[in-house]
XYZ file of C-alpha atoms in Angstrom:
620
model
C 0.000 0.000 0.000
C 2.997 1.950 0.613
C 4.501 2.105 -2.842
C 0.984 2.194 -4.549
C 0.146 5.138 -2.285
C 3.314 6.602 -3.256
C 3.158 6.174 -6.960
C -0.491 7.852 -6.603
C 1.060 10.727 -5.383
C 3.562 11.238 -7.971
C 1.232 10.923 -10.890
C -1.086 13.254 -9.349
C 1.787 15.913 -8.381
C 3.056 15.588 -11.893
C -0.366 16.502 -13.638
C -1.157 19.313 -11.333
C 2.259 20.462 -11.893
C 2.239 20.120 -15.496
C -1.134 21.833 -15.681
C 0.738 24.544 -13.906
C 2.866 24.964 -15.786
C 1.131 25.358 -18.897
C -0.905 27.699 -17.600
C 1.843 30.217 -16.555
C 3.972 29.165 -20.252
C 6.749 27.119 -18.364
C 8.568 23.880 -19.755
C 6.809 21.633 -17.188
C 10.365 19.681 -16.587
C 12.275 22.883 -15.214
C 8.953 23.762 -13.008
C 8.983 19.531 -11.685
C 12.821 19.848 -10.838
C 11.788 22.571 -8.397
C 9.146 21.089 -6.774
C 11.221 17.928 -6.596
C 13.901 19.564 -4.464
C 11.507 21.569 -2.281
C 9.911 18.298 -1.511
C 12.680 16.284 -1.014
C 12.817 18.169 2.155
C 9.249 18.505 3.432
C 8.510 16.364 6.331
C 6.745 13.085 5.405
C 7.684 12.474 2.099
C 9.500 8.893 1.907
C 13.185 9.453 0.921
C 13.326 7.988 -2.845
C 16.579 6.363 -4.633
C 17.076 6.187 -7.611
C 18.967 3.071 -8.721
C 20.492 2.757 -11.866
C 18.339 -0.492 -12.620
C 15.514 1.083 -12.502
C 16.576 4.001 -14.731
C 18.647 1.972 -17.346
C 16.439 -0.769 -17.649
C 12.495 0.518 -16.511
C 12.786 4.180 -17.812
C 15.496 4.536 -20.706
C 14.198 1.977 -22.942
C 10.383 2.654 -23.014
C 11.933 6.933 -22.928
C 14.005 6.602 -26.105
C 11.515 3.884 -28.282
C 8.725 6.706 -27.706
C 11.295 9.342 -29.308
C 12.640 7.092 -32.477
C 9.000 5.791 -33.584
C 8.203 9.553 -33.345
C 11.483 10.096 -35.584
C 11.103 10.608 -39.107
C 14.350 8.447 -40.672
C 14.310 11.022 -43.548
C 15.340 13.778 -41.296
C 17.651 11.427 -39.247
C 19.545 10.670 -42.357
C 19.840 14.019 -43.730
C 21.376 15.491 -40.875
C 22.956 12.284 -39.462
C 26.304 13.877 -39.953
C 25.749 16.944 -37.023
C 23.842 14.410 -35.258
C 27.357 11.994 -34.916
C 29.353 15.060 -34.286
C 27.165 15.659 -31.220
C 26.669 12.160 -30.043
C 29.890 10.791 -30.334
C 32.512 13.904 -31.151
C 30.957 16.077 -28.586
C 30.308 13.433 -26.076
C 34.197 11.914 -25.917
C 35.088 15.198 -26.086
C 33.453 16.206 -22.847
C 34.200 13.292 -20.939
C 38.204 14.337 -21.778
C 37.554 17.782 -20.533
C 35.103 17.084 -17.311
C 37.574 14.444 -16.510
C 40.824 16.430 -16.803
C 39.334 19.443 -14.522
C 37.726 16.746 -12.178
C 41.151 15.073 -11.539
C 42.961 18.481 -11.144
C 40.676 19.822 -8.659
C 40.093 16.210 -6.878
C 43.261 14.585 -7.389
C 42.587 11.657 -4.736
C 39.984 10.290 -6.784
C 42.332 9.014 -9.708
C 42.044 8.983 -13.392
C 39.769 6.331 -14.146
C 37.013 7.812 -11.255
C 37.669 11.271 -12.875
C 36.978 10.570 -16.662
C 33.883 8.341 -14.954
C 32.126 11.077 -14.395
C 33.174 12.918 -17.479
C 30.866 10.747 -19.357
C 28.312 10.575 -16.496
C 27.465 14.206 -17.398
C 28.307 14.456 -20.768
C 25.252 13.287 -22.841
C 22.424 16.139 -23.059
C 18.989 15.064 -22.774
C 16.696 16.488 -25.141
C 13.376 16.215 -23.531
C 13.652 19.930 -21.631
C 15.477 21.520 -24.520
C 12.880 20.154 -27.439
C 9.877 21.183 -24.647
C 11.195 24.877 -24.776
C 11.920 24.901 -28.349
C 8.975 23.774 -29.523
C 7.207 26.094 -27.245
C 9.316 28.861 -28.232
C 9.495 28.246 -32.394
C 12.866 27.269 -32.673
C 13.530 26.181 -36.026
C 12.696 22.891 -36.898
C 16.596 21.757 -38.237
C 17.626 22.336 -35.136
C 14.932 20.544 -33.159
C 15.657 17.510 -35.498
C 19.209 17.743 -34.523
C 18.814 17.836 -30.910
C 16.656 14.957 -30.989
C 18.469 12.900 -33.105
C 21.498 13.787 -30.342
C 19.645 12.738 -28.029
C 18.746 9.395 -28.846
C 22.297 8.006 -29.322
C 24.392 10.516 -26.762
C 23.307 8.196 -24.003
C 25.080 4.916 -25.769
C 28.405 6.733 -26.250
C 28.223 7.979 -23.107
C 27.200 4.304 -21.439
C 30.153 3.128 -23.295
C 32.368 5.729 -22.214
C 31.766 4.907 -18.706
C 31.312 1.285 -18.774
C 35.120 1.211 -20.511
C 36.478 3.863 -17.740
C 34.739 1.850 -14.579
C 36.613 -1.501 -16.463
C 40.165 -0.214 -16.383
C 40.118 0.839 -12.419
C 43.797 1.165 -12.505
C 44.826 -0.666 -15.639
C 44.595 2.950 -16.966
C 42.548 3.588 -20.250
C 43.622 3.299 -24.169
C 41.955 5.504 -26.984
C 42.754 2.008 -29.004
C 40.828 0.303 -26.441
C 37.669 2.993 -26.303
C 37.395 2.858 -29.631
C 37.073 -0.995 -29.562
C 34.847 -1.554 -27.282
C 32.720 1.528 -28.529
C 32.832 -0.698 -32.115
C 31.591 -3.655 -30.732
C 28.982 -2.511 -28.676
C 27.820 0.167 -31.216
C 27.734 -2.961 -34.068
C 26.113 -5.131 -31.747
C 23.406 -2.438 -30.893
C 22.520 -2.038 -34.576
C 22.355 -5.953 -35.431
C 20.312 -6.401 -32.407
C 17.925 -3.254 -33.116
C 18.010 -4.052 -37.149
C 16.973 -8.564 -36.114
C 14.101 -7.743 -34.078
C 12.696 -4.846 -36.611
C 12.639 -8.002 -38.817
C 11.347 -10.195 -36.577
C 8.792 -7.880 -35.322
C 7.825 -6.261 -38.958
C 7.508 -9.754 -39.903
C 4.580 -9.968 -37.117
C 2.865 -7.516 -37.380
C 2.343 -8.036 -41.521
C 0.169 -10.745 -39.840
C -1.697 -8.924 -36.861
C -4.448 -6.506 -37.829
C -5.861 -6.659 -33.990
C -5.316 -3.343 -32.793
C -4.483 -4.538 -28.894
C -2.581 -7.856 -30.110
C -0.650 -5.120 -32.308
C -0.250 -2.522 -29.089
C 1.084 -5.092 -27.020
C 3.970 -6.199 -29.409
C 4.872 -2.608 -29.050
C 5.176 -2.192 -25.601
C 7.386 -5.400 -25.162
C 9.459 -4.217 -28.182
C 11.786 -1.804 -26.395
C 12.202 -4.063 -23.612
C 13.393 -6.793 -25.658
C 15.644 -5.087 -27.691
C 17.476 -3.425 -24.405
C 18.006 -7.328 -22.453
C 19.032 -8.785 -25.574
C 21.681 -6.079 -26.498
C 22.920 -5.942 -23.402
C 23.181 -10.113 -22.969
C 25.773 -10.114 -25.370
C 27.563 -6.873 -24.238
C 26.010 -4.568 -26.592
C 24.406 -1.351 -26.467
C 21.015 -1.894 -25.904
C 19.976 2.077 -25.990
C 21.366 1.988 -29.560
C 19.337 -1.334 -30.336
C 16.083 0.002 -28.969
C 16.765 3.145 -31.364
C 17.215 1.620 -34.195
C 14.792 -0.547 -33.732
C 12.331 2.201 -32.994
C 13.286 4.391 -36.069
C 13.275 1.560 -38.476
C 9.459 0.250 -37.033
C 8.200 4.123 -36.918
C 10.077 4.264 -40.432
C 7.961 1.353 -41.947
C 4.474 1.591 -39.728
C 2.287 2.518 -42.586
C 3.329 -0.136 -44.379
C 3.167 -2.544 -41.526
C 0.250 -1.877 -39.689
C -3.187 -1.120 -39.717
C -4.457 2.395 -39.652
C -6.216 1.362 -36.216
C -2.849 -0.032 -34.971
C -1.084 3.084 -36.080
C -3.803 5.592 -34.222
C -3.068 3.225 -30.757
C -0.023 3.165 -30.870
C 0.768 6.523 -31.518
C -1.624 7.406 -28.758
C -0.394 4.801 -25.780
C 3.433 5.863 -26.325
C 2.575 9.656 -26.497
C 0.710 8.714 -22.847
C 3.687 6.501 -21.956
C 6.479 9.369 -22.658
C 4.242 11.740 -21.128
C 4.087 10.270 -17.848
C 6.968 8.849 -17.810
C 9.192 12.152 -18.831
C 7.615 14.393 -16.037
C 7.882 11.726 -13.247
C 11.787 11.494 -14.195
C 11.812 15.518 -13.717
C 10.173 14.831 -10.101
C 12.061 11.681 -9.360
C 16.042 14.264 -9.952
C 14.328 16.648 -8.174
C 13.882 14.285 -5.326
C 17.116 12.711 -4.630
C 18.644 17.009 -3.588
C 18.252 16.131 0.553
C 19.805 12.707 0.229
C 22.977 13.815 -1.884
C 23.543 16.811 0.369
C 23.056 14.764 3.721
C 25.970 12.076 2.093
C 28.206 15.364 1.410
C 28.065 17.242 4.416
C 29.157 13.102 6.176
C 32.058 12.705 3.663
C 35.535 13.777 3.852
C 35.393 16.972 1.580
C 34.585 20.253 2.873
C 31.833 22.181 1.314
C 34.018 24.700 -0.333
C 35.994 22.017 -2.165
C 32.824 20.724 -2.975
C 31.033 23.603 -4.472
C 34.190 24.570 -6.528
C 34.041 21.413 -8.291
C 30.513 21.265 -8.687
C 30.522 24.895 -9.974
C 33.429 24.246 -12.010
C 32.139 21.121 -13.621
C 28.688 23.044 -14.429
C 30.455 26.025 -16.050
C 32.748 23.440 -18.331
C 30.223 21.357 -19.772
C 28.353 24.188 -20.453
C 31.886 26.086 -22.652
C 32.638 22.858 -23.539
C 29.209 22.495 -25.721
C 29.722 26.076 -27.014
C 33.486 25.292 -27.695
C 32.546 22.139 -29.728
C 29.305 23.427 -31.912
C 31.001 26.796 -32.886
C 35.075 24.646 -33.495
C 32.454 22.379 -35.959
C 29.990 24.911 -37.249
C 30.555 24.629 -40.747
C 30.443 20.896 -40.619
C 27.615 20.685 -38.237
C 24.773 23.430 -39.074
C 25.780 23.875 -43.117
C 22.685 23.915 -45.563
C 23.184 21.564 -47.940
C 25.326 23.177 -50.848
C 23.132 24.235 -53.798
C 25.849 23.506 -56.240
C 27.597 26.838 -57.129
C 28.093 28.432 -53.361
C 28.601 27.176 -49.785
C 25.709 28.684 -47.321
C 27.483 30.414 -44.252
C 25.927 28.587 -41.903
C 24.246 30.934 -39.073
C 26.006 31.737 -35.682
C 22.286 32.637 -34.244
C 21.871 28.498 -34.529
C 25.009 27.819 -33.976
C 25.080 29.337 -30.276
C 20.943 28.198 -30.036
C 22.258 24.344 -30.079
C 25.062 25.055 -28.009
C 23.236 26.584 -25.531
C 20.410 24.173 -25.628
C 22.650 21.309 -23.599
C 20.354 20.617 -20.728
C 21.219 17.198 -18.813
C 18.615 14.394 -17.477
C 17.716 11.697 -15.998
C 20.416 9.521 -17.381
C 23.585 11.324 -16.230
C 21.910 11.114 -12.471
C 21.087 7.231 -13.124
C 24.539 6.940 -14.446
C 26.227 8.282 -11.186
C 24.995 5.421 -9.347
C 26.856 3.260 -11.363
C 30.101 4.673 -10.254
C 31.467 1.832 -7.595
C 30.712 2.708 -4.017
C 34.033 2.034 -3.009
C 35.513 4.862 -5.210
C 37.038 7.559 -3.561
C 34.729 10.687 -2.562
C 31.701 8.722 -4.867
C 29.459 10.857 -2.703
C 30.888 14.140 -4.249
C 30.529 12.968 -7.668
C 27.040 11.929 -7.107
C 26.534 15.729 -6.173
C 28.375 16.774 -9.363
C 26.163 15.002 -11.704
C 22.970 16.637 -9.762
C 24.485 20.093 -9.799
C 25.185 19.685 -13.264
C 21.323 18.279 -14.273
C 19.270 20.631 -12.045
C 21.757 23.722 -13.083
C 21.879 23.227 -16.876
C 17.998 22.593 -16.459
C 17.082 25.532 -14.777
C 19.944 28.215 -16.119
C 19.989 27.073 -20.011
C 16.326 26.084 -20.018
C 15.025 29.502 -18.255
C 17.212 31.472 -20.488
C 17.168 29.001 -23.869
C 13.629 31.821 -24.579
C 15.456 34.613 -23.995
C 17.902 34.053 -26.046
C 16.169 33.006 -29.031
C 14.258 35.929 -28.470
C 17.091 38.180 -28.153
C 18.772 36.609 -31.255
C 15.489 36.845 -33.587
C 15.987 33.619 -34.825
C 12.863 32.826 -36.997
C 10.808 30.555 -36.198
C 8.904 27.900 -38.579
C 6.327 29.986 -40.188
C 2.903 27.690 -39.863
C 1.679 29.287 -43.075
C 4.896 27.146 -44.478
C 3.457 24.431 -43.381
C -0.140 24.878 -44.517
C 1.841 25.453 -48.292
C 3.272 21.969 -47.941
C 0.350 19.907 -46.172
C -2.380 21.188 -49.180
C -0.191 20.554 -52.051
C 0.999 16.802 -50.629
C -2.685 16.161 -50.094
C -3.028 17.510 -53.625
C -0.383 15.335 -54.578
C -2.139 12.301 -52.924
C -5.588 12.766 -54.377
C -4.233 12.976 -58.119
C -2.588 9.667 -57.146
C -5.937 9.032 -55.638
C -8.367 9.744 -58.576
C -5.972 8.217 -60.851
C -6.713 5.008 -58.836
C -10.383 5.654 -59.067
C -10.242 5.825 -62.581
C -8.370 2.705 -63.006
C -11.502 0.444 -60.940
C -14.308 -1.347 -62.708
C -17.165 -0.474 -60.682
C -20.817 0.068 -61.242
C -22.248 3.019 -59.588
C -26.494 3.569 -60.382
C -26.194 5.493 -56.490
C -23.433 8.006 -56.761
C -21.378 6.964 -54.576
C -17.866 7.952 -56.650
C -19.186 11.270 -56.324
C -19.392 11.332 -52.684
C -16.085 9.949 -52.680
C -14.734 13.181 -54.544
C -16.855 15.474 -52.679
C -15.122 14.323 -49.666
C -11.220 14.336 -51.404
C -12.285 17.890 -52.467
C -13.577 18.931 -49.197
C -10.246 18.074 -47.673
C -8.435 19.739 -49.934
C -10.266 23.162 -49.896
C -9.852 22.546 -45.605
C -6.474 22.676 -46.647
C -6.129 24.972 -48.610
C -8.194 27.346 -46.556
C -5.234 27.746 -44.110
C -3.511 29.805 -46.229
C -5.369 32.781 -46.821
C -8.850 33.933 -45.873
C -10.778 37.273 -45.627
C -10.783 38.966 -42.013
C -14.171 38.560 -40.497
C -15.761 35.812 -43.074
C -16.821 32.115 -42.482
C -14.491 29.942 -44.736
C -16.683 26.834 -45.832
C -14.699 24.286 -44.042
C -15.228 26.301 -40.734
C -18.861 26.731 -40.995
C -19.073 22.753 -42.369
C -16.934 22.107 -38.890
C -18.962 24.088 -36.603
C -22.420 22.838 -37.753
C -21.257 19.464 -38.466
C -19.476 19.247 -34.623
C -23.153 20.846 -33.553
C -25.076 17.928 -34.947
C -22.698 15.393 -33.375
C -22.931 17.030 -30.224
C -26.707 16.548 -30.405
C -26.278 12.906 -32.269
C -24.167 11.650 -29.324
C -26.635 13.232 -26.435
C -29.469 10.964 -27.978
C -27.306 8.196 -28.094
C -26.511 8.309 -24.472
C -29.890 9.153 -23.410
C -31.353 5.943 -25.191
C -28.321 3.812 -23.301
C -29.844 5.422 -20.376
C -32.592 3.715 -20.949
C -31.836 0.040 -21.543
C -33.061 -0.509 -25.000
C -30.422 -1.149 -27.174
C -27.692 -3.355 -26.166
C -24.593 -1.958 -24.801
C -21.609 -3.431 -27.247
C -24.038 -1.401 -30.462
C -24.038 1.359 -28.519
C -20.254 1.524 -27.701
C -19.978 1.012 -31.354
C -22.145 3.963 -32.740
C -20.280 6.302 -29.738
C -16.469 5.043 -31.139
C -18.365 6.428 -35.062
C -19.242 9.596 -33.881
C -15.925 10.038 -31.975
C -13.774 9.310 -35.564
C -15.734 11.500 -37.520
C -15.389 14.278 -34.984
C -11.606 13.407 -35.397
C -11.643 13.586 -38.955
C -13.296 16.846 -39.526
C -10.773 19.206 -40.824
C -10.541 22.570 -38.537
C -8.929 25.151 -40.524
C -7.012 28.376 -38.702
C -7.594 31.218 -41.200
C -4.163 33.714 -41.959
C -6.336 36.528 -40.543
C -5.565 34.926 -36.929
C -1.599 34.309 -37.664
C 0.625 36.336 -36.153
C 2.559 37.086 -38.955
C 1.523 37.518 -42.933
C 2.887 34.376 -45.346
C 5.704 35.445 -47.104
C 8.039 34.111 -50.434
C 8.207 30.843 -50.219
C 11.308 29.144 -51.255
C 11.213 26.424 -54.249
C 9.861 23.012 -53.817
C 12.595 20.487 -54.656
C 10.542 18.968 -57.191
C 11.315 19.916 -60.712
C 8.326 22.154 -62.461
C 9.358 24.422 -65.383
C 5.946 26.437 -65.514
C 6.953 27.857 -61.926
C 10.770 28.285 -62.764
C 9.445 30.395 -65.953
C 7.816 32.793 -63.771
C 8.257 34.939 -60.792
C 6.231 37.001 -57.884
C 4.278 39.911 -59.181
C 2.610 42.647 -56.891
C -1.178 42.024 -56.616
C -4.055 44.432 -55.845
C -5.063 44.469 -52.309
C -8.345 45.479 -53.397
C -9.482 42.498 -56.243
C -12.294 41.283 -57.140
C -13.573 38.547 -59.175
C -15.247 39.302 -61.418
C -16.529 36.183 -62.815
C -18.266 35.858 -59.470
C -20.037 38.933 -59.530
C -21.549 38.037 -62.953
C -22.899 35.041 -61.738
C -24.323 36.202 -58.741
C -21.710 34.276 -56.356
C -19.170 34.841 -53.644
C -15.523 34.097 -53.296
C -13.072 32.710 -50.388
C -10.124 33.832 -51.827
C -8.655 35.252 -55.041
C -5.672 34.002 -57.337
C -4.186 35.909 -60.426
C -2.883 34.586 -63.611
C 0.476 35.166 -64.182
C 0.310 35.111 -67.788
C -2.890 37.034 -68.347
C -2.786 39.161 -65.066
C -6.768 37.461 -64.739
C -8.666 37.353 -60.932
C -10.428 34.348 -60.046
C -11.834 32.867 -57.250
C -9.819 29.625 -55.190
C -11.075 26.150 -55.538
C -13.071 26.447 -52.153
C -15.338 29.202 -53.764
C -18.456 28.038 -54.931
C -17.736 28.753 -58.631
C -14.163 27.776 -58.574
C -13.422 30.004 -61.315
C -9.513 30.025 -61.190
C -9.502 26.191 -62.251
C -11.897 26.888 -64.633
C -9.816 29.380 -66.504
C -6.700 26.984 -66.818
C -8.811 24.842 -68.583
C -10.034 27.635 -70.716
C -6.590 28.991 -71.464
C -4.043 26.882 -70.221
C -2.437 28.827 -68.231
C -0.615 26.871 -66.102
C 0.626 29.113 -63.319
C -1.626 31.047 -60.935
C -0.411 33.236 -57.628
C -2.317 33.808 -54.581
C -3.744 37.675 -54.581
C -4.389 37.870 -51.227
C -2.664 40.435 -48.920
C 1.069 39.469 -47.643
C 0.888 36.115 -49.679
C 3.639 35.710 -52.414
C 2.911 31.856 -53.064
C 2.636 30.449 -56.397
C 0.597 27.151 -57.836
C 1.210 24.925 -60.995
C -2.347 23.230 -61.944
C -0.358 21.388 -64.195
C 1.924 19.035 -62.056
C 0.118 20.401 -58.632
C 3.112 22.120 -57.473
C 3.123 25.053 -55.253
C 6.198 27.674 -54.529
């Protein structure tokens, strides 16, 4: 009753916190750290340890699977090379440096003890720093590269420590580092790469959604035991498996599977990330009750704790800005190198908070090594003080540094012309089938498409104060299912109808609620769309032309012949004509590339620059 009472309270401390937190715009982790250390000191609350078991094997694996299924592969790949530099380079290179100072200023402790806890605090963890930059709109390159970091740092690091515990006073050999790095780095990626085959191999064959969740949940566990049963890295093999399944999901799962999954490890890494916070915060009375009974005075103590904060913070910004061009360069476009930016440069130097990991990792350290207890308090200085200083300031700085932020309008550009994309591929499909239809159904089936593309496209660019059609469709349609489901739960109310076709009809309405498209009109943006840079694919109508100044004050006149209104306006580029979008009733700027031909067409409403190909449904 003890630990289930316990376990109660954290979960509940944790939401309230969190909810906190969001309510007064703080990263929930930096908030949890402080009320973990405030309570580690209030009378009554059970003194909590955290072993490294419990960390490396209950907590890291299910942590880092969460991240990599969440991980797109593409991005991985395309910036795997900064990724490496920070995961290995920048890892090795900090257990050198924390374990020279260490050594100097705590000479009794010896070599192997000093580069131990080098690598015990050299591997960032990326929860707190993502938290704040996604909160903040810090752009998205760099997110990707502080995840990817983050889901190999702690191998390297493992390794790094696991190799300097080994040699005690054999001493340690870069020959010998590297070795056993190999090994358990290869071994990690067979492991990871074996049960992605095994378990892709299943799950061709499951279409239960539950049989299908319940592989997953086992899945990081097994990759972690088995990697580490034959001496290998089992964070690396529960990454790789996890990027390789997330990689391949819609290929091997259902679409139900998919939708639970995604939903039980978002829960999972929810939970389980702010209880970590909590659970550092927790262990400050115990670590400064072993201190103050150790050997070391306090002033010794704070130097090196100070010390070892203030060089793995330089140490970061030494490394990111010595590798700059090799870390944060845009890809080259051919003809000149892109400088890359020393904004982002100092943003993903600065963004080096530490977790859960380098505290779990202190335990490891042998208790018979000299003055363990003051490393312990090293590795918590170091998490709770990069925590709170970089992650209270990481804001500021980005503010103060006006790095831009991804521009959602960006993102609306890309999301309607892939699902353009998809529903060409679509109603090519659809034209393909043999199919009699005396009810109309292949119409429905395009209304719908064309509904979802107009939703789409409606996030772009709208007229202050108007109704788009996909908002009033949402609002009425989420009105009616509001009254559907009422009825529904007033006839279970009454015993009727039995309660399995019930459940069923409640789980309908609750999907198409899901899957009505809510649009946020530019008008509400902070900031007007601007130029939009090319689209990779190749499209010589929108090479051929460029951005022309439009009227702020169009109209289309097509429209007002006919007697109808308009959502939003586009403009010919080769005739200078104003037509209405797709999502107007009369969809007149379709219907004049198939009068003329003309295959280019710009948006004409105010701030937007973007351009749109109606022959290979392209936009720019």
């Amino acid at each position: 009753m003890e630990i289930a009472l316990l376990l109660i309270a954290l979960a509940l401390t944790v939401l309230v916190v969190t909810a906190v937190a969001d309510r007064i715009e703080v990263p929930a982790p930096l908030v949890l750290i402080v009320v973990g250390v405030a309570g580690s000191y209030l009378p009554g609350v059970p003194e909590i340890t955290l072993s490294p078991e419990v960390v490396l094997v209950g907590l890291l694996p299910p942590l880092l699977y969460a991240a990599a299924i969440q991980t797109s592969l593409v991005d991985f790949n395309a910036n795997r090379r900064s990724i490496l530099l920070l995961s290995v380079g920048l890892v090795v290179f900090t257990t050198v440096g924390v374990g020279v100072l260490v050594h100097a200023l705590l000479p009794d402790i010896g070599w192997p003890a000093a580069l131990a806890i080098g690598a015990v605090v050299a591997p960032p963890d990326a929860v707190a720093a993502t938290a704040v930059g996604r909160r903040i709109g810090l752009p998205r390159r760099i997110v990707t590269i502080l995840e990817g970091e983050s889901l190999f740092n702690d191998a390297t690091a493992l390794v790094s420590l696991r190799t300097a515990i080994a040699a005690g006073g054999a001493g340690i050999t870069a020959v010998g580092v590297g070795l056993d790095f190999a090994l358990a780095a290869g071994g990690g990626v067979a492991v990871g790469a074996l049960l992605y085959l095994v378990i892709g191999w299943v799950r061709r064959r499951v279409e239960d959604p539950l049989t299908d969740t319940a592989i997953s949940l086992v899945t990081p566990f097994t990759a972690y035991v088995l990697a580490e049963e034959i001496q290998a890295s089992g964070v690396i093999a529960v990454v790789v498996a996890g990027l390789l399944l997330g990689h391949r999901s819609p290929v091997l799962q259902t679409a139900s599977s998919r939708i639970a999954e995604r939903m039980n490890w978002r829960t999972i890494a929810f939970v389980l990330e702010n209880v970590v916070f909590l659970l550092i915060g927790l262990q400050a009375a115990r670590l400064v009750e072993d201190v103050g009974r150790g050997g070391v005075g306090w002033g010794r103590v704070l130097l090196v704790c100070g010390a070892t904060l203030v060089a793995v913070i330089v140490l970061r910004v030494v490394w990111v800005f010595a590798a700059r061009y090799v870390l944060l360069r845009p890809s080259d476009d051919g003809a000149t190198r892109v400088k890359p930016s020393w904004q982002n440069t100092l943003l993903v130097g600065w963004a080096g908070m530490r977790g859960v990991v380098t505290l779990a990792a202190a335990f490891v350290i042998p208790s018979d090594v000299e003055h363990r207890e003051v490393l312990l308090m090293v590795a918590f200085t170091v998490v709770a003080g990069t925590l709170l200083l970089q992650g209270l300031t990481l804001p500021w700085l980005a503010r103060r540094l006006r790095v831009r932020a991804p521009d959602p309008m960006d993102d609306a550009l890309a999301r309607a012309t892939l699902l353009q994309q998809a529903s060409k591929a679509g109603f090519a499909a659809l034209e393909e089938q043999e199919y009699d239809d005396p009810h109309g159904v292949v119409e429905l089936i395009r209304q719908r498409v064309d509904q979802r593309n107009f939703a789409a496209w409606e996030r772009l660019g709208t007229t202050p104060g108007l109704e788009t059609p996909s908002e009033l469709y949402a609002r009425v349609r989420l009105a009616m299912i509001d009254a559907e489901r009422e009825r529904v739960l007033e006839i279970r109310g009454s015993g009727r109808v039995d309660s399995v076709v019930v459940a069923e009809v409640l789980a309908m309405l609750d999907v198409e609620e899901s899957l009505i498209d809510r649009v946020l009109p530019q008008h509400e943006q902070d900031e007007p769309v601007g130029l939009r840079a090319a689209t990779r694919d190749e499209c010589e109508h929108l090479t051929a032309t460029s951005v022309v100044e439009t009227s702020d004050a169009g109209v289309c006149v097509d429209c007002l012949e006919v007697g109808t209104s308009w959502v939003a306006l586009r403009q010919c580029l080769a005739c200078g004509h104003l037509a209405c979008c797709d999502s107007s009733p009369a969809q007149h700027a379709s219907a004049h590339f198939r009068d003329t031909g003309h295959p280019v067409m710009q948006s004409a409403e105010p701030g937007e620059h973007w351009r749109w190909c109606f022959v290979h449904h392209l936009a720019t």
